[in-house]
Coordinates of C-alpha atoms in Angstrom, one line a residue:
M277 CA 23.4 -9.6 22.0
K278 CA 26.1 -6.9 22.8
W279 CA 25.9 -8.1 27.2
N280 CA 25.7 -11.5 25.8
N281 CA 29.4 -12.9 25.8
H282 CA 27.6 -16.6 24.8
F283 CA 26.8 -14.2 21.3
L284 CA 30.4 -12.6 21.3
K285 CA 31.4 -15.9 21.9
D286 CA 29.4 -18.4 19.7
C287 CA 29.8 -16.0 16.4
L288 CA 32.3 -14.1 16.7
E289 CA 34.8 -17.2 18.6
S290 CA 35.6 -14.3 20.8
E291 CA 34.6 -13.2 24.3
E292 CA 36.8 -10.9 24.0
V293 CA 36.3 -8.6 20.9
L294 CA 34.6 -5.2 22.4
P295 CA 31.3 -5.2 20.6
L296 CA 30.9 -0.6 19.0
W297 CA 27.5 -1.5 16.9
V298 CA 24.9 0.6 17.4
A299 CA 21.8 -1.7 18.2
D300 CA 21.7 -2.3 21.2
M301 CA 22.2 0.5 24.0
D302 CA 25.2 1.1 26.1
F303 CA 22.9 3.0 28.5
Q304 CA 20.2 1.0 31.6
C305 CA 16.8 0.5 30.7
P306 CA 15.3 3.3 32.2
Q307 CA 14.5 3.3 35.8
P308 CA 10.1 3.2 35.8
V309 CA 10.8 0.9 33.4
I310 CA 12.4 -1.2 35.3
E311 CA 10.2 -1.4 38.1
V312 CA 8.2 -2.0 36.1
L313 CA 8.7 -5.3 34.7
K314 CA 9.9 -6.1 38.2
K315 CA 6.2 -6.1 39.0
R316 CA 4.6 -7.6 35.5
V317 CA 7.1 -10.8 36.9
A318 CA 6.1 -10.2 40.2
E319 CA 2.5 -11.7 39.3
E320 CA 3.8 -15.1 37.9
I321 CA 1.1 -15.5 35.3
Y322 CA 2.6 -14.4 31.8
G323 CA -0.3 -15.9 29.4
Y324 CA -0.9 -13.9 26.4
S325 CA -1.4 -10.7 26.2
W326 CA -3.3 -8.4 24.0
H327 CA -2.3 -4.4 22.1
K328 CA -5.9 -3.0 20.6
I329 CA -5.8 -2.0 24.4
P330 CA -6.4 1.8 25.2
A331 CA -3.1 2.3 27.6
Y332 CA -0.9 0.9 24.7
L333 CA -2.7 3.4 21.4
N334 CA -3.1 6.6 23.9
A335 CA 0.6 5.1 25.2
V336 CA 1.8 6.2 20.8
T337 CA -0.4 8.7 20.2
N338 CA 0.1 10.8 22.5
W339 CA 3.7 10.2 22.4
M340 CA 3.4 11.3 18.8
K341 CA 1.8 14.1 19.8
R342 CA 4.2 15.8 22.9
R343 CA 7.4 14.8 21.0
H344 CA 6.7 14.9 17.0
N345 CA 3.4 17.4 17.2
W346 CA 1.5 14.6 14.4
E347 CA -1.5 14.0 15.4
V348 CA -2.1 10.0 15.2
N349 CA -5.8 8.1 14.8
K350 CA -5.6 5.3 17.0
D351 CA -6.4 2.9 14.8
W352 CA -4.3 4.1 12.2
I353 CA -1.8 1.5 14.6
V354 CA -0.4 -1.9 13.7
F355 CA 1.0 -3.5 15.7
S356 CA 5.0 -6.5 15.1
P357 CA 7.1 -7.6 17.0
G358 CA 9.5 -5.4 15.6
I359 CA 10.7 -3.5 12.5
V360 CA 12.5 -5.4 10.1
P361 CA 9.4 -8.2 10.1
A362 CA 7.3 -5.7 9.4
I363 CA 9.6 -4.6 6.6
Y364 CA 9.4 -8.1 5.2
M365 CA 5.4 -7.9 5.0
L366 CA 5.3 -5.0 3.4
I367 CA 7.5 -5.6 1.2
Q368 CA 5.5 -8.6 0.3
T369 CA 2.3 -6.5 1.3
F370 CA 3.2 -4.4 -1.9
V371 CA 5.2 -4.9 -3.8
N372 CA 4.7 -8.4 -6.8
I373 CA 7.9 -10.4 -6.8
G374 CA 10.7 -9.7 -9.6
E375 CA 9.5 -5.7 -8.9
K376 CA 11.9 -3.3 -7.9
V377 CA 12.7 -1.9 -4.4
I378 CA 15.0 2.4 -3.8
I379 CA 17.3 1.9 -0.7
Q380 CA 19.8 4.5 0.0
P381 CA 23.7 2.8 0.9
P382 CA 25.5 2.3 3.1
V383 CA 22.7 1.8 4.9
Y384 CA 20.4 -0.6 7.1
N385 CA 21.9 -4.9 6.0
P386 CA 18.3 -6.1 6.9
F387 CA 16.9 -4.1 3.9
F388 CA 18.8 -5.8 1.1
T389 CA 18.0 -8.8 2.9
A390 CA 14.1 -8.3 3.2
I391 CA 14.0 -7.3 -0.5
K392 CA 16.0 -10.3 -2.2
N393 CA 14.9 -12.8 0.1
N394 CA 11.7 -11.8 -1.0
G395 CA 12.0 -12.4 -4.7
R396 CA 12.2 -8.4 -5.6
Q397 CA 15.3 -6.5 -7.1
V398 CA 17.1 -3.8 -5.2
L399 CA 17.9 -0.3 -6.4
L400 CA 20.7 1.1 -5.6
N401 CA 20.3 5.2 -4.6
Q402 CA 23.6 5.7 -3.5
L403 CA 24.4 8.4 -0.9
L404 CA 27.0 11.0 -1.9
Y405 CA 29.5 11.6 0.5
E406 CA 31.6 15.1 0.0
N407 CA 33.4 17.4 2.3
K408 CA 32.4 14.4 5.3
K409 CA 28.6 14.6 4.8
Y410 CA 26.1 12.6 3.3
S411 CA 23.5 14.1 1.4
I412 CA 20.7 12.1 -1.5
D413 CA 21.3 11.9 -5.1
F414 CA 18.4 13.3 -5.9
E415 CA 19.5 13.0 -9.1
D416 CA 20.1 9.5 -9.7
F417 CA 16.9 8.8 -7.0
E418 CA 14.3 10.3 -9.9
E419 CA 16.1 8.3 -12.4
K420 CA 15.3 4.9 -11.1
A421 CA 11.7 6.4 -9.4
K422 CA 10.9 6.6 -13.4
D423 CA 11.7 2.2 -13.5
P424 CA 7.8 1.0 -13.8
L425 CA 9.1 -2.1 -12.0
T426 CA 9.7 0.7 -9.5
K427 CA 6.6 -0.3 -6.4
M428 CA 8.3 0.9 -3.2
F429 CA 11.6 3.3 -1.6
I430 CA 12.8 2.7 2.3
L431 CA 13.1 5.5 3.7
C432 CA 15.9 5.2 6.7
S433 CA 15.6 8.4 9.0
P434 CA 17.6 8.8 11.2
H435 CA 20.1 6.9 8.6
N436 CA 21.7 4.1 10.0
P437 CA 24.0 3.5 10.1
I438 CA 25.6 7.6 8.9
G439 CA 23.1 9.4 11.5
R440 CA 22.3 12.0 8.6
V441 CA 19.4 13.9 10.4
W442 CA 16.8 14.3 6.9
T443 CA 15.9 18.0 6.1
E444 CA 12.2 18.6 5.8
K445 CA 13.5 20.3 2.0
E446 CA 14.9 16.9 2.1
L447 CA 12.1 14.9 2.9
R448 CA 9.7 17.7 0.6
R449 CA 11.5 16.3 -2.8
I450 CA 11.4 12.5 -1.7
G451 CA 8.3 12.4 -1.2
D452 CA 6.8 14.7 -4.3
I453 CA 8.9 12.1 -6.2
C454 CA 7.9 9.0 -4.7
L455 CA 4.5 10.8 -5.4
D456 CA 4.5 11.1 -9.3
N457 CA 6.0 7.5 -9.7
E458 CA 3.3 6.3 -7.8
I459 CA 6.0 4.4 -4.8
L460 CA 5.0 3.7 -1.6
I461 CA 7.3 4.5 1.7
V462 CA 8.3 2.5 3.7
S463 CA 10.4 5.3 6.8
D464 CA 12.0 3.7 9.7
E465 CA 11.8 5.8 12.1
I466 CA 13.2 3.2 14.9
H467 CA 16.2 6.1 15.9
H468 CA 13.6 9.6 15.2
D469 CA 14.1 9.9 19.2
L470 CA 18.0 9.9 19.5
I471 CA 19.0 13.2 18.0
L472 CA 21.6 15.8 18.6
S473 CA 21.5 19.2 20.0
G474 CA 21.3 21.8 17.1
Y475 CA 19.4 18.7 15.1
N476 CA 15.9 18.2 14.9
H477 CA 13.9 15.3 13.1
T478 CA 11.0 15.8 11.0
L479 CA 8.4 12.8 11.3
F480 CA 7.6 11.6 7.4
S481 CA 4.1 11.7 7.6
T482 CA 3.9 15.7 9.1
T483 CA 6.1 17.3 6.2
S484 CA 2.2 16.4 4.0
K485 CA -1.8 15.3 4.0
E486 CA -1.0 13.6 1.1
F487 CA 2.3 12.3 2.5
E488 CA 0.9 11.2 4.7
Q489 CA -1.1 8.5 2.6
N490 CA 1.9 7.8 1.5
T491 CA 3.1 5.8 3.9
F492 CA 4.1 3.4 6.4
V493 CA 6.2 5.2 8.8
C494 CA 7.5 2.5 11.3
T495 CA 8.5 3.3 15.4
A496 CA 9.0 1.6 18.1
P497 CA 10.9 2.0 21.9
G498 CA 13.4 -0.3 21.3
K499 CA 16.1 2.6 20.8
T500 CA 14.6 4.6 22.8
F501 CA 14.1 3.1 25.3
N502 CA 16.8 0.2 25.7
I503 CA 14.2 -2.8 25.1
A504 CA 14.5 -4.2 21.2
G505 CA 14.4 -7.5 23.6
L506 CA 11.0 -7.5 24.5
Q507 CA 9.5 -7.0 20.2
I508 CA 7.4 -3.9 20.2
S509 CA 7.2 -2.2 17.0
N510 CA 4.0 0.5 16.6
I511 CA 3.8 0.4 12.2
I512 CA 1.3 3.7 11.7
I513 CA -0.1 3.7 8.4
S514 CA -3.2 6.5 8.1
D515 CA -5.1 4.8 4.8
K516 CA -6.9 2.7 5.6
R517 CA -6.7 0.1 2.7
K518 CA -2.9 0.2 3.1
R519 CA -3.7 -0.3 6.8
E520 CA -6.3 -3.1 5.9
A521 CA -3.9 -4.8 3.1
F522 CA -0.9 -5.2 5.6
T523 CA -3.0 -6.0 8.8
N524 CA -4.8 -8.6 5.8
T525 CA -1.1 -10.2 5.8
I526 CA 0.7 -9.3 9.5
M527 CA -2.7 -11.4 11.2
N528 CA -4.3 -13.4 8.6
I529 CA -1.8 -15.1 6.2
N530 CA 1.1 -14.5 9.3
G531 CA -1.0 -15.4 12.4
I532 CA 1.4 -13.0 13.9
M533 CA -1.7 -10.8 16.7
I534 CA -0.6 -10.9 19.7
P535 CA 2.7 -8.8 21.5
N536 CA 5.1 -9.8 24.1
V537 CA 3.7 -9.8 27.6
F538 CA 6.6 -7.9 28.7
G539 CA 7.1 -5.5 25.8
I540 CA 3.4 -4.2 25.8
V541 CA 3.9 -3.2 29.8
A542 CA 7.4 -1.3 29.2
L543 CA 6.3 0.1 26.4
I544 CA 3.2 1.7 27.6
T545 CA 5.4 2.9 30.8
G546 CA 8.4 4.7 28.6

């Protein structure tokens, strides 16, 4: 959308607007990905694809191990066409109508709509802004977590749009509060590969085995390789019961089971 003049004209009523949002990257897709897509297009057959293949599963597990030191079992990986639809379906699966979900504004707007459009209540744990730096209001977070109607927390890590890379200490405190109050964690980590020099991103599930069992880790190659339009993401769920419940929602209720034919080869190559 960022570089689509038709979108700018239709939605913003001007082709002169400078698109400065960060959802679409400013860098060209890596050349190896471009080449494999050209090769795939040249095959001239674009039928159905499948995600339960070794190349895809190995690509995800190897990346997590090499880049983030996280040992992921291949069985934990559930395909989704995107993280946003996955968040919608996670809410549908694990939060009843009328129950509450915590988010931390200022934050990615689809978090709000995913909760509200599904008939659940939004709980705002407003981030604190002091001395030109954002931090978590843990006192407020714990108070909201104790509400018996609170069932889920959506973590944005790194945080969009403020850019905070949460420390391991902060993540552990979040995890402890959520465990103490039986709150599930959805960790949107789509920007996990885009970290400035001097900072280290800690995948939430690497901080504790208990946290790992209580968390849905959402990753995708879209930001890393600028292929968001190819619609492929990985929802990593270590707990078998939770994974089966989510898989039932995504496949049997919503009928989502076949990845984009170009997305799968782009992910594997990236």
